[in-house]
mmCIF file with all atom_site columns, C-alpha atoms in Angstrom:
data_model
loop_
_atom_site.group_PDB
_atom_site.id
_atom_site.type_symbol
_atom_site.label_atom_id
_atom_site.label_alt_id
_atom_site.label_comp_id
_atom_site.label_asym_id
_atom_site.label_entity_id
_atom_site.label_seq_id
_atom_site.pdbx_PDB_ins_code
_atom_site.Cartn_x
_atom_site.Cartn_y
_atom_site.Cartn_z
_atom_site.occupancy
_atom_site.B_iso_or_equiv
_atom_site.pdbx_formal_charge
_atom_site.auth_seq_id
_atom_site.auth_comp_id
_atom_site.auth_asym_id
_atom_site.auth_atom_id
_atom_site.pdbx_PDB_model_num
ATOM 1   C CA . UNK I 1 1   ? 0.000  0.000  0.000  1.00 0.00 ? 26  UNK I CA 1
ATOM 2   C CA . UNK I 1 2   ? 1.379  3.223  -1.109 1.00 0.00 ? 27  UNK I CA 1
ATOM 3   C CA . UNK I 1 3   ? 1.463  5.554  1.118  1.00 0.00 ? 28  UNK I CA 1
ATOM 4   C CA . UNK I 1 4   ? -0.092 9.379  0.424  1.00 0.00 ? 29  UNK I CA 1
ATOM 5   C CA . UNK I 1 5   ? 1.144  12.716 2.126  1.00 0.00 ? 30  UNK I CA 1
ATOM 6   C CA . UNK I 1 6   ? -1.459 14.323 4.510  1.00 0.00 ? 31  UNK I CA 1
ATOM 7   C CA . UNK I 1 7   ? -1.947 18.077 4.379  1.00 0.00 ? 32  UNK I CA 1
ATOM 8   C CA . UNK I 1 8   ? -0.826 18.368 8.111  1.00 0.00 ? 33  UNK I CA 1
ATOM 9   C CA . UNK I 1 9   ? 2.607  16.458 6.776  1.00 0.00 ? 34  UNK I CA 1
ATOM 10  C CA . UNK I 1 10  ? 3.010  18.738 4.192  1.00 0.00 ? 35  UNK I CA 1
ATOM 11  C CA . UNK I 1 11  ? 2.328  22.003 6.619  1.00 0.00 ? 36  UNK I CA 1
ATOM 12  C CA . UNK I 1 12  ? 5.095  20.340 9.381  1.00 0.00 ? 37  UNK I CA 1
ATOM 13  C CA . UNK I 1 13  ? 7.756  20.529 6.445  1.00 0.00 ? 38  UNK I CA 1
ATOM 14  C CA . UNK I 1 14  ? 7.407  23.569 5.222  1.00 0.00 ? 39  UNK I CA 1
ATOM 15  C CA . UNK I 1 15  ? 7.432  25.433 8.503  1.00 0.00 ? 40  UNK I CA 1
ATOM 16  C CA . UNK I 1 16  ? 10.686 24.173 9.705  1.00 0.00 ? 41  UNK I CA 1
ATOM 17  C CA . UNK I 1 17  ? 11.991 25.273 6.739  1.00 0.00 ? 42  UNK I CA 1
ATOM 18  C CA . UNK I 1 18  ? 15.548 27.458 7.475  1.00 0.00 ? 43  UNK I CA 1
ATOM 19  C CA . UNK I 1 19  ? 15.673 31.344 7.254  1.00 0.00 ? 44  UNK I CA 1
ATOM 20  C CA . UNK I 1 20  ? 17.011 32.230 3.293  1.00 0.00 ? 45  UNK I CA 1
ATOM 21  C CA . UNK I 1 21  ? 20.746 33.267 3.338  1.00 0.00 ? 46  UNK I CA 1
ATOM 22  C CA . UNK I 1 22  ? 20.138 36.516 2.280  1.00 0.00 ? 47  UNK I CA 1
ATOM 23  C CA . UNK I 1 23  ? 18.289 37.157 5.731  1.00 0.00 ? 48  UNK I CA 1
ATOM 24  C CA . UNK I 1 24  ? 21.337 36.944 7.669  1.00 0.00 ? 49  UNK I CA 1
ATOM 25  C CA . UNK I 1 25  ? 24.766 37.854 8.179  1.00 0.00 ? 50  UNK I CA 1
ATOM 26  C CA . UNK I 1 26  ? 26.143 33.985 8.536  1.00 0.00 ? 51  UNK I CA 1
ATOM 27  C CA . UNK I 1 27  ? 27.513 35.312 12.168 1.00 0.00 ? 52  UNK I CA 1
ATOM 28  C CA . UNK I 1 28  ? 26.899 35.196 15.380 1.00 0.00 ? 53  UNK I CA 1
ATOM 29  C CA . UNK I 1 29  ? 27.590 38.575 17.201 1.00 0.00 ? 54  UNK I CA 1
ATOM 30  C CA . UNK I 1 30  ? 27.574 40.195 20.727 1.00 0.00 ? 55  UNK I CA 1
ATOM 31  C CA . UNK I 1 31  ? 26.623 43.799 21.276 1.00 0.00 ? 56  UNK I CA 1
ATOM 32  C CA . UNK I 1 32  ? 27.818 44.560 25.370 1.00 0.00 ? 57  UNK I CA 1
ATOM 33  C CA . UNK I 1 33  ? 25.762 46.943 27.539 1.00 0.00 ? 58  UNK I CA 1
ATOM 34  C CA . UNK I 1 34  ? 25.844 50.065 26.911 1.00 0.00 ? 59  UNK I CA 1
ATOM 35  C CA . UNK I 1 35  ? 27.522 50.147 23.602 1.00 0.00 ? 60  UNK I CA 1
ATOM 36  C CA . UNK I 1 36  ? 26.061 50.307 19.864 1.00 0.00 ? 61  UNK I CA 1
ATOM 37  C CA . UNK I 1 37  ? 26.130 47.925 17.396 1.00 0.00 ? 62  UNK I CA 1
ATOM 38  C CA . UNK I 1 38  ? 28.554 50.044 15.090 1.00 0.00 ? 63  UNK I CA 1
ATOM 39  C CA . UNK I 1 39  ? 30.289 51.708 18.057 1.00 0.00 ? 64  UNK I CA 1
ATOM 40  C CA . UNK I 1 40  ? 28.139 54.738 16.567 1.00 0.00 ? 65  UNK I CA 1
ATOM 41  C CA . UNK I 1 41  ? 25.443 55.725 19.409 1.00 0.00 ? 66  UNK I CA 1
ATOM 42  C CA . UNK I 1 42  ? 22.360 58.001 18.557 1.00 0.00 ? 67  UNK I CA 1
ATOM 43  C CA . UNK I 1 43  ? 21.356 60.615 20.889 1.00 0.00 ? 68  UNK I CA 1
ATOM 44  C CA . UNK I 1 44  ? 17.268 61.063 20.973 1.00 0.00 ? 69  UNK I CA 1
ATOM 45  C CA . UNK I 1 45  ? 16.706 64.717 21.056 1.00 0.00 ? 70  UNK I CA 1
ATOM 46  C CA . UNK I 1 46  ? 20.182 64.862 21.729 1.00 0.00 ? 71  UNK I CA 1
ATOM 47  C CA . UNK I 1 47  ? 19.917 63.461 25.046 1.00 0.00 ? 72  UNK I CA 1
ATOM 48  C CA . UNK I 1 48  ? 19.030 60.153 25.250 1.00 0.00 ? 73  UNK I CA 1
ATOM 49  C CA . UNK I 1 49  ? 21.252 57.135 23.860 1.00 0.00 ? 74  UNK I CA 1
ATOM 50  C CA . UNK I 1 50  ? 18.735 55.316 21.646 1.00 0.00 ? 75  UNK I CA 1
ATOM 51  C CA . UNK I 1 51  ? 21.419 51.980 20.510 1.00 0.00 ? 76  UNK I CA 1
ATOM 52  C CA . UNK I 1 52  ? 21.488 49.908 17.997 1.00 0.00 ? 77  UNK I CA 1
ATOM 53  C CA . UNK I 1 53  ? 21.200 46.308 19.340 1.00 0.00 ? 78  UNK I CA 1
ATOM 54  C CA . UNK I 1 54  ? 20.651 44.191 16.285 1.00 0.00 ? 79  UNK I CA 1
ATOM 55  C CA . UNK I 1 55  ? 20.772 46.021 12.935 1.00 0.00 ? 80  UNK I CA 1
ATOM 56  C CA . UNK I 1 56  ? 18.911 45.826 9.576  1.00 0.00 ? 81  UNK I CA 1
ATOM 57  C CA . UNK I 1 57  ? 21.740 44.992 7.956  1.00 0.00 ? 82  UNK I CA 1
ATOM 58  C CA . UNK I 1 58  ? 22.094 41.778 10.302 1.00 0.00 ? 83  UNK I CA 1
ATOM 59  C CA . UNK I 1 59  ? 19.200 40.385 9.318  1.00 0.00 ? 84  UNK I CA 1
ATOM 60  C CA . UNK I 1 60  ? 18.300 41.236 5.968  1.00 0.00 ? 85  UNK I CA 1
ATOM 61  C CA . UNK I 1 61  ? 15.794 43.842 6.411  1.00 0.00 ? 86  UNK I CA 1
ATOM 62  C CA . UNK I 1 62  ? 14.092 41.201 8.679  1.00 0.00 ? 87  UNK I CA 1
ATOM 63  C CA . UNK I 1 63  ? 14.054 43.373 12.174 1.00 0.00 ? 88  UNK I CA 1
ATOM 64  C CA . UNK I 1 64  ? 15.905 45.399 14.361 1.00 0.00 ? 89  UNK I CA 1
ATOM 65  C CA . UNK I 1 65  ? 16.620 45.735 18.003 1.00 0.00 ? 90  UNK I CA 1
ATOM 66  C CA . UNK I 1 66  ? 16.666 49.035 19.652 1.00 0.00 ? 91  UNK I CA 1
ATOM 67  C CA . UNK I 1 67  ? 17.737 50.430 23.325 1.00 0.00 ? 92  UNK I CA 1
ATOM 68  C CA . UNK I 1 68  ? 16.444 53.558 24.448 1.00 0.00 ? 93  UNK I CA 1
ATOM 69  C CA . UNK I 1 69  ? 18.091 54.320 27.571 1.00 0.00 ? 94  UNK I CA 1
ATOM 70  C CA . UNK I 1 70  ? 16.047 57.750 28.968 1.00 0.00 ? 95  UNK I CA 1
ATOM 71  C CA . UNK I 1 71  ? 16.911 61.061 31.111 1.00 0.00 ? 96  UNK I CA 1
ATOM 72  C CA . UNK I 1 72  ? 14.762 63.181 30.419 1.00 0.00 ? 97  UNK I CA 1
ATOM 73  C CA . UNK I 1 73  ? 10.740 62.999 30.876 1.00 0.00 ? 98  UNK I CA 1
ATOM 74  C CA . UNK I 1 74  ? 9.970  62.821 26.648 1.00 0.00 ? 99  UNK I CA 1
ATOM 75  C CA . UNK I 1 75  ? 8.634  60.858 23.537 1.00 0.00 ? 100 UNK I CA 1
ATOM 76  C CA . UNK I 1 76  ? 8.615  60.999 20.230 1.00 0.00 ? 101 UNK I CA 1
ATOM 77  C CA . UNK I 1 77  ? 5.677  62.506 18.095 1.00 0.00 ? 102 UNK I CA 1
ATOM 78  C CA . UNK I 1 78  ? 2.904  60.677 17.589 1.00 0.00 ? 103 UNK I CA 1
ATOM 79  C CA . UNK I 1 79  ? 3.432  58.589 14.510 1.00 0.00 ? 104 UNK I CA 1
ATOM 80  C CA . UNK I 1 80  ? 2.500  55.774 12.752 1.00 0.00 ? 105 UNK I CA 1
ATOM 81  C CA . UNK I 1 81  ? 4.479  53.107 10.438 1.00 0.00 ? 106 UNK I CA 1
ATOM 82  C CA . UNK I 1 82  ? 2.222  51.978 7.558  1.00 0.00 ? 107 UNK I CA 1
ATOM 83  C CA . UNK I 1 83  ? 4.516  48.847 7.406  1.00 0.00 ? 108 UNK I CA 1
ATOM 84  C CA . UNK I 1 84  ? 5.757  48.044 10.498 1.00 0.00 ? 109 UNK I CA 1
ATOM 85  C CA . UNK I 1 85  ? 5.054  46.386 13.991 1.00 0.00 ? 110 UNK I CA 1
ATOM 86  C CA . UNK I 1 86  ? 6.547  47.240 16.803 1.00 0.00 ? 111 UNK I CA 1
ATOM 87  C CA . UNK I 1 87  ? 7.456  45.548 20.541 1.00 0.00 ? 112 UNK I CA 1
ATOM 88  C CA . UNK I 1 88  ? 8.102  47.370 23.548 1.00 0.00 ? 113 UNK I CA 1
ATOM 89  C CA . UNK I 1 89  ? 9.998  45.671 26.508 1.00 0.00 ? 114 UNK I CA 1
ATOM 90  C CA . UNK I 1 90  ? 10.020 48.227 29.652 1.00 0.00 ? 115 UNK I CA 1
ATOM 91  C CA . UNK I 1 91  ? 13.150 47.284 31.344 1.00 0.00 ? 116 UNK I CA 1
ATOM 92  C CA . UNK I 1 92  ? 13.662 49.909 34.083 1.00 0.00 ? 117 UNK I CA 1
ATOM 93  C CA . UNK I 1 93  ? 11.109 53.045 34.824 1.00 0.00 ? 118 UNK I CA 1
ATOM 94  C CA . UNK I 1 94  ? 7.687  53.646 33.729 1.00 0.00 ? 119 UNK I CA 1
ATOM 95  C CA . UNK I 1 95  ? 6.277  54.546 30.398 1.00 0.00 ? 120 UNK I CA 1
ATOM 96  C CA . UNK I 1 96  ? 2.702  55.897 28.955 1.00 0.00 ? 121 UNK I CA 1
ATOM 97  C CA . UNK I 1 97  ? 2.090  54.804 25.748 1.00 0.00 ? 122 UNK I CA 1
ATOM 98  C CA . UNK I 1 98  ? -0.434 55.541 23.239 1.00 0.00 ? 123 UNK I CA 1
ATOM 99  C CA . UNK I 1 99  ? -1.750 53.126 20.882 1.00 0.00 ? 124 UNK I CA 1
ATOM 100 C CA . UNK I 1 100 ? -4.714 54.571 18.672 1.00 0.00 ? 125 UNK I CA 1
ATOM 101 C CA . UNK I 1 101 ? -7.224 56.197 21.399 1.00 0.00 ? 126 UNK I CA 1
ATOM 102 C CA . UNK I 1 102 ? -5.917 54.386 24.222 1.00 0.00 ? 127 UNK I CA 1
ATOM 103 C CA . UNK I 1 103 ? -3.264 55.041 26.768 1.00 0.00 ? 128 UNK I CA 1
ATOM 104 C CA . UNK I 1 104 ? -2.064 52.635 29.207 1.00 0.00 ? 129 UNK I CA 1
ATOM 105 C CA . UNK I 1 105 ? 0.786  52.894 31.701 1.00 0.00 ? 130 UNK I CA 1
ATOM 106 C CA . UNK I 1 106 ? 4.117  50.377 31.404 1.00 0.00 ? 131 UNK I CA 1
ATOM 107 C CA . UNK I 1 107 ? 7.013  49.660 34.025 1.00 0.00 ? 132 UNK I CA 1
ATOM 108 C CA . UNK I 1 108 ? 9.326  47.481 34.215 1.00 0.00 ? 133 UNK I CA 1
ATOM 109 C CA . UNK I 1 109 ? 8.987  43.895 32.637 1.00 0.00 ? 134 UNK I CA 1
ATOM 110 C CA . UNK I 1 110 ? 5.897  44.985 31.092 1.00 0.00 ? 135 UNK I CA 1
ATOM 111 C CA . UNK I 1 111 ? 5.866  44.178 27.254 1.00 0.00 ? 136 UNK I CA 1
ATOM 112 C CA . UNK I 1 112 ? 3.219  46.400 24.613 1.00 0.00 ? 137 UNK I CA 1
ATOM 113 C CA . UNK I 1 113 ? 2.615  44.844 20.722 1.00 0.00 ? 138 UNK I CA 1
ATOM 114 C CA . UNK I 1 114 ? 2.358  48.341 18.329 1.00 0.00 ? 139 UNK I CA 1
ATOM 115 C CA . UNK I 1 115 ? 0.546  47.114 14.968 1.00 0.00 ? 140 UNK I CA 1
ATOM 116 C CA . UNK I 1 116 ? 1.468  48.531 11.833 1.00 0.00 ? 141 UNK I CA 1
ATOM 117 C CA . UNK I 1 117 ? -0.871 51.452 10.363 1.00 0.00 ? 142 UNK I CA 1
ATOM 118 C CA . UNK I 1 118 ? -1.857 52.394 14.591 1.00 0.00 ? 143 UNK I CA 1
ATOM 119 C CA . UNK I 1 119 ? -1.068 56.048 15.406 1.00 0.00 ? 144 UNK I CA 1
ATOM 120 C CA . UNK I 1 120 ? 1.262  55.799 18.935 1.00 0.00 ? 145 UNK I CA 1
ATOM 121 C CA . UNK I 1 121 ? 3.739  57.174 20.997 1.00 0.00 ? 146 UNK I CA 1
ATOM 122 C CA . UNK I 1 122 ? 4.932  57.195 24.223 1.00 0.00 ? 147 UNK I CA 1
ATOM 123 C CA . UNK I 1 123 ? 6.214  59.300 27.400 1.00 0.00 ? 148 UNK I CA 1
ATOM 124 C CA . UNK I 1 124 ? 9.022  58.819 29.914 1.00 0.00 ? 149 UNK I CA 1
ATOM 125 C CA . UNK I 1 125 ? 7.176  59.094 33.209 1.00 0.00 ? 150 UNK I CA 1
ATOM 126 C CA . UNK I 1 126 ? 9.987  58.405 35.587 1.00 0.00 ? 151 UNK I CA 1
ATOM 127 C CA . UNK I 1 127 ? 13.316 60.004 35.770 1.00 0.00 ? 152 UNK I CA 1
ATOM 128 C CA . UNK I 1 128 ? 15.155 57.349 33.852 1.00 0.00 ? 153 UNK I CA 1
ATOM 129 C CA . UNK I 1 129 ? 14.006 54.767 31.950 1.00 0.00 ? 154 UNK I CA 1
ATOM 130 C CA . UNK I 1 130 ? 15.024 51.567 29.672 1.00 0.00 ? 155 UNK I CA 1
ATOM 131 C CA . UNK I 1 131 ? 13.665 50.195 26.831 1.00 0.00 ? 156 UNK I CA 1
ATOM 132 C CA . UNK I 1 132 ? 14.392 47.591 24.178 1.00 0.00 ? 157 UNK I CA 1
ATOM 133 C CA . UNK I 1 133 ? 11.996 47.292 21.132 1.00 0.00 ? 158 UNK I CA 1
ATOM 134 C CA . UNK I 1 134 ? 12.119 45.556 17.861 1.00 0.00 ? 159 UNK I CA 1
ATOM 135 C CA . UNK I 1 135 ? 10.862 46.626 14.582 1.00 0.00 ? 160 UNK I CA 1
ATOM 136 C CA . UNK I 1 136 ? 9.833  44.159 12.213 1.00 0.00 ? 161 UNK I CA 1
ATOM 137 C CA . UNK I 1 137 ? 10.251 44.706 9.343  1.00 0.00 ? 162 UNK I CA 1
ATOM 138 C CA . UNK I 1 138 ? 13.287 46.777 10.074 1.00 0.00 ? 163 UNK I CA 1
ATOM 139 C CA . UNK I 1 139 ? 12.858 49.220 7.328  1.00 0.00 ? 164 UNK I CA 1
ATOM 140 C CA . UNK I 1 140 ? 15.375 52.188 7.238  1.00 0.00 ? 165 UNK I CA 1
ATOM 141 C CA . UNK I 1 141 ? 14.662 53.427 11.040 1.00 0.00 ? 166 UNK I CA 1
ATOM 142 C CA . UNK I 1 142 ? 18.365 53.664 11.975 1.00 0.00 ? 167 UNK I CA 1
ATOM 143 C CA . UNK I 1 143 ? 18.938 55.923 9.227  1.00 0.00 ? 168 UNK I CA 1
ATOM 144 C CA . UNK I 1 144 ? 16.085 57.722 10.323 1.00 0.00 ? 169 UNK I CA 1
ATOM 145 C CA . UNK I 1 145 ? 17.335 58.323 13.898 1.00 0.00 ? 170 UNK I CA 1
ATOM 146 C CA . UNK I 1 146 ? 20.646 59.227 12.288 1.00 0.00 ? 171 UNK I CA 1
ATOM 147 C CA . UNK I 1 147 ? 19.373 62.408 10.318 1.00 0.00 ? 172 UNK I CA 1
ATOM 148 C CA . UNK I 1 148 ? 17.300 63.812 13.003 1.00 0.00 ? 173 UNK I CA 1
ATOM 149 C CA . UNK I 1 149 ? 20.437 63.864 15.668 1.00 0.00 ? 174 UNK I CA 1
ATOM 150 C CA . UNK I 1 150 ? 22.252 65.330 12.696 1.00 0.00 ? 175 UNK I CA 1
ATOM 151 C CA . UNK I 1 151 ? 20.041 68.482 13.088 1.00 0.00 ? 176 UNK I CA 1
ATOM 152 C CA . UNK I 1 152 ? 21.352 69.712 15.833 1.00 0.00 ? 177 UNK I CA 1
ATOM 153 C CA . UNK I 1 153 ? 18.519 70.922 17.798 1.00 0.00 ? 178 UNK I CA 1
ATOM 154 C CA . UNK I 1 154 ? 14.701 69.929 17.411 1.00 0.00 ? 179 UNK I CA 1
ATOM 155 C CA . UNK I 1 155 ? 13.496 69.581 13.992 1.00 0.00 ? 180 UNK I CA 1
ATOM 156 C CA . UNK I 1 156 ? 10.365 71.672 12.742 1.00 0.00 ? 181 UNK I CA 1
ATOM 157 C CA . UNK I 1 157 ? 7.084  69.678 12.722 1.00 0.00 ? 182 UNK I CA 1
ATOM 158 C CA . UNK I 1 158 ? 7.287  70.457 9.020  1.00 0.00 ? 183 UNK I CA 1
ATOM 159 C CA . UNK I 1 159 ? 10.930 68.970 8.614  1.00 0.00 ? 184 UNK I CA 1
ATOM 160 C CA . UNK I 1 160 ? 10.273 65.762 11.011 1.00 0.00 ? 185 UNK I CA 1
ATOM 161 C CA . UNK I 1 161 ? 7.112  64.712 8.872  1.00 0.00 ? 186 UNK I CA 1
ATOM 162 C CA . UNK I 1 162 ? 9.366  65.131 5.456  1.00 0.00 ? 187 UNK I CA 1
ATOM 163 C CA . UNK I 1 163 ? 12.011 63.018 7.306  1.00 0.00 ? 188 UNK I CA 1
ATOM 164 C CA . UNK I 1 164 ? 9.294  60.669 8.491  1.00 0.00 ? 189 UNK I CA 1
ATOM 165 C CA . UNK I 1 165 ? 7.832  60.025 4.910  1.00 0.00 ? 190 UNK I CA 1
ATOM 166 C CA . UNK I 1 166 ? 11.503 59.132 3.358  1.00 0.00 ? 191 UNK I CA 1
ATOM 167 C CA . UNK I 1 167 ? 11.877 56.234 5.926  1.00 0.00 ? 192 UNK I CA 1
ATOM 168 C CA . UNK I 1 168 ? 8.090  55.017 5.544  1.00 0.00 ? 193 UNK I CA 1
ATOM 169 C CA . UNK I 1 169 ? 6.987  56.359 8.426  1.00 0.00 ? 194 UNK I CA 1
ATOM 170 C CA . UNK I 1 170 ? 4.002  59.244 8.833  1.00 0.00 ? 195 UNK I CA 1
ATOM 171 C CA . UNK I 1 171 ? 4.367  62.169 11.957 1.00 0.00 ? 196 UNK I CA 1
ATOM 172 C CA . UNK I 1 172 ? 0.735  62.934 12.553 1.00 0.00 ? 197 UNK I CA 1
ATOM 173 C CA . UNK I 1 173 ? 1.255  65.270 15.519 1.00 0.00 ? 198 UNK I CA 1
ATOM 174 C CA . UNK I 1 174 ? 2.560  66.928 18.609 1.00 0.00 ? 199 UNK I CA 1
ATOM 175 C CA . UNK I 1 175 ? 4.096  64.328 21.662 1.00 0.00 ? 200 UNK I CA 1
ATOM 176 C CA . UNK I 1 176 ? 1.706  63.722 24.342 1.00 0.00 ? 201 UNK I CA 1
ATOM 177 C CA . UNK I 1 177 ? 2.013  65.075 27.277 1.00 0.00 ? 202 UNK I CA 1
ATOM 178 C CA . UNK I 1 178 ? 0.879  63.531 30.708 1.00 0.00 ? 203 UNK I CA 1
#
């Protein structure tokens, strides 16, 4: 009797299937507290190191890991990313974020999901904070973070969204405030 391949079968292959080369670097890497990827840290609104954990270019456009170490009580603008999710981890201090209508408070160990094509943002509520968060697909956000530190001083609503739309992202308005 010959045998026939069940659907299930068929599913339990193909999921196990390996990542494509071209998703990957091919090595294994450590990235030690504190420091960036590329040994090339971004300040958020020039105060805050915002690292590079796990890079684009490490995984094929697949994600990225972030770590947003805060001292100073702000957030970024509320935004959205049309193609994008995004994962919060709190790990030290106490966040409010804002997902669509709804605001709920985050400390430490607490994780938040962001889907793709939600207006959010978020606010440092204590006086220093720690997050990581992952972006998946990566897109080009570490480029983004790179050209607004290279302004200098806080970019014009005008100049953010502009900045926004070249790395597929859309500023819809102010940061929120407590």
């Amino acid at each position: 009797m010959q045998r026939q391949n069940l659907p299930e079968e068929n599913a339990l292959n193909t999921s196990a299937s390996p990542v494509s080369p071209a998703s990957a670097t091919g090595k294994n890497f450590t990235v030690e507290a504190g420091k960036d990827r590329f040994n090339e840290p971004i300040l958020f609104a020039g105060v805050n190191p915002n690292l590079v954990k796990i890079s684009a270019k490490d995984t094929g456009g697949q994600f990225s890991v972030f770590e947003y170490e805060g001292f100073a009580k702000i957030g970024p603008s509320l935004h959205m990313h049309p193609h994008q999710d995004e994962v919060f981890y709190v790990v030290e201090g106490e966040f409010l974020f804002q997902v669509g209508e709804e605001r709920q408070t985050l400390k430490a160990n607490d994780t938040i999901f962001l889907p793709r094509n939600i207006p959010h943002t978020w606010l440092q509520l204590s006086d220093k904070g720690k997050m990581l968060y992952l972006l998946q697909p990566a897109g080009t956000l570490e480029e983004f973070f790179k050209e607004m530190n290279a302004f200098k001083r806080p970019p014009t609503f005008a100049e953010e969204q502009q900045l926004s739309r070249k790395h597929g992202a859309e500023t819809i308005g102010p940061p929120i405030t407590k």
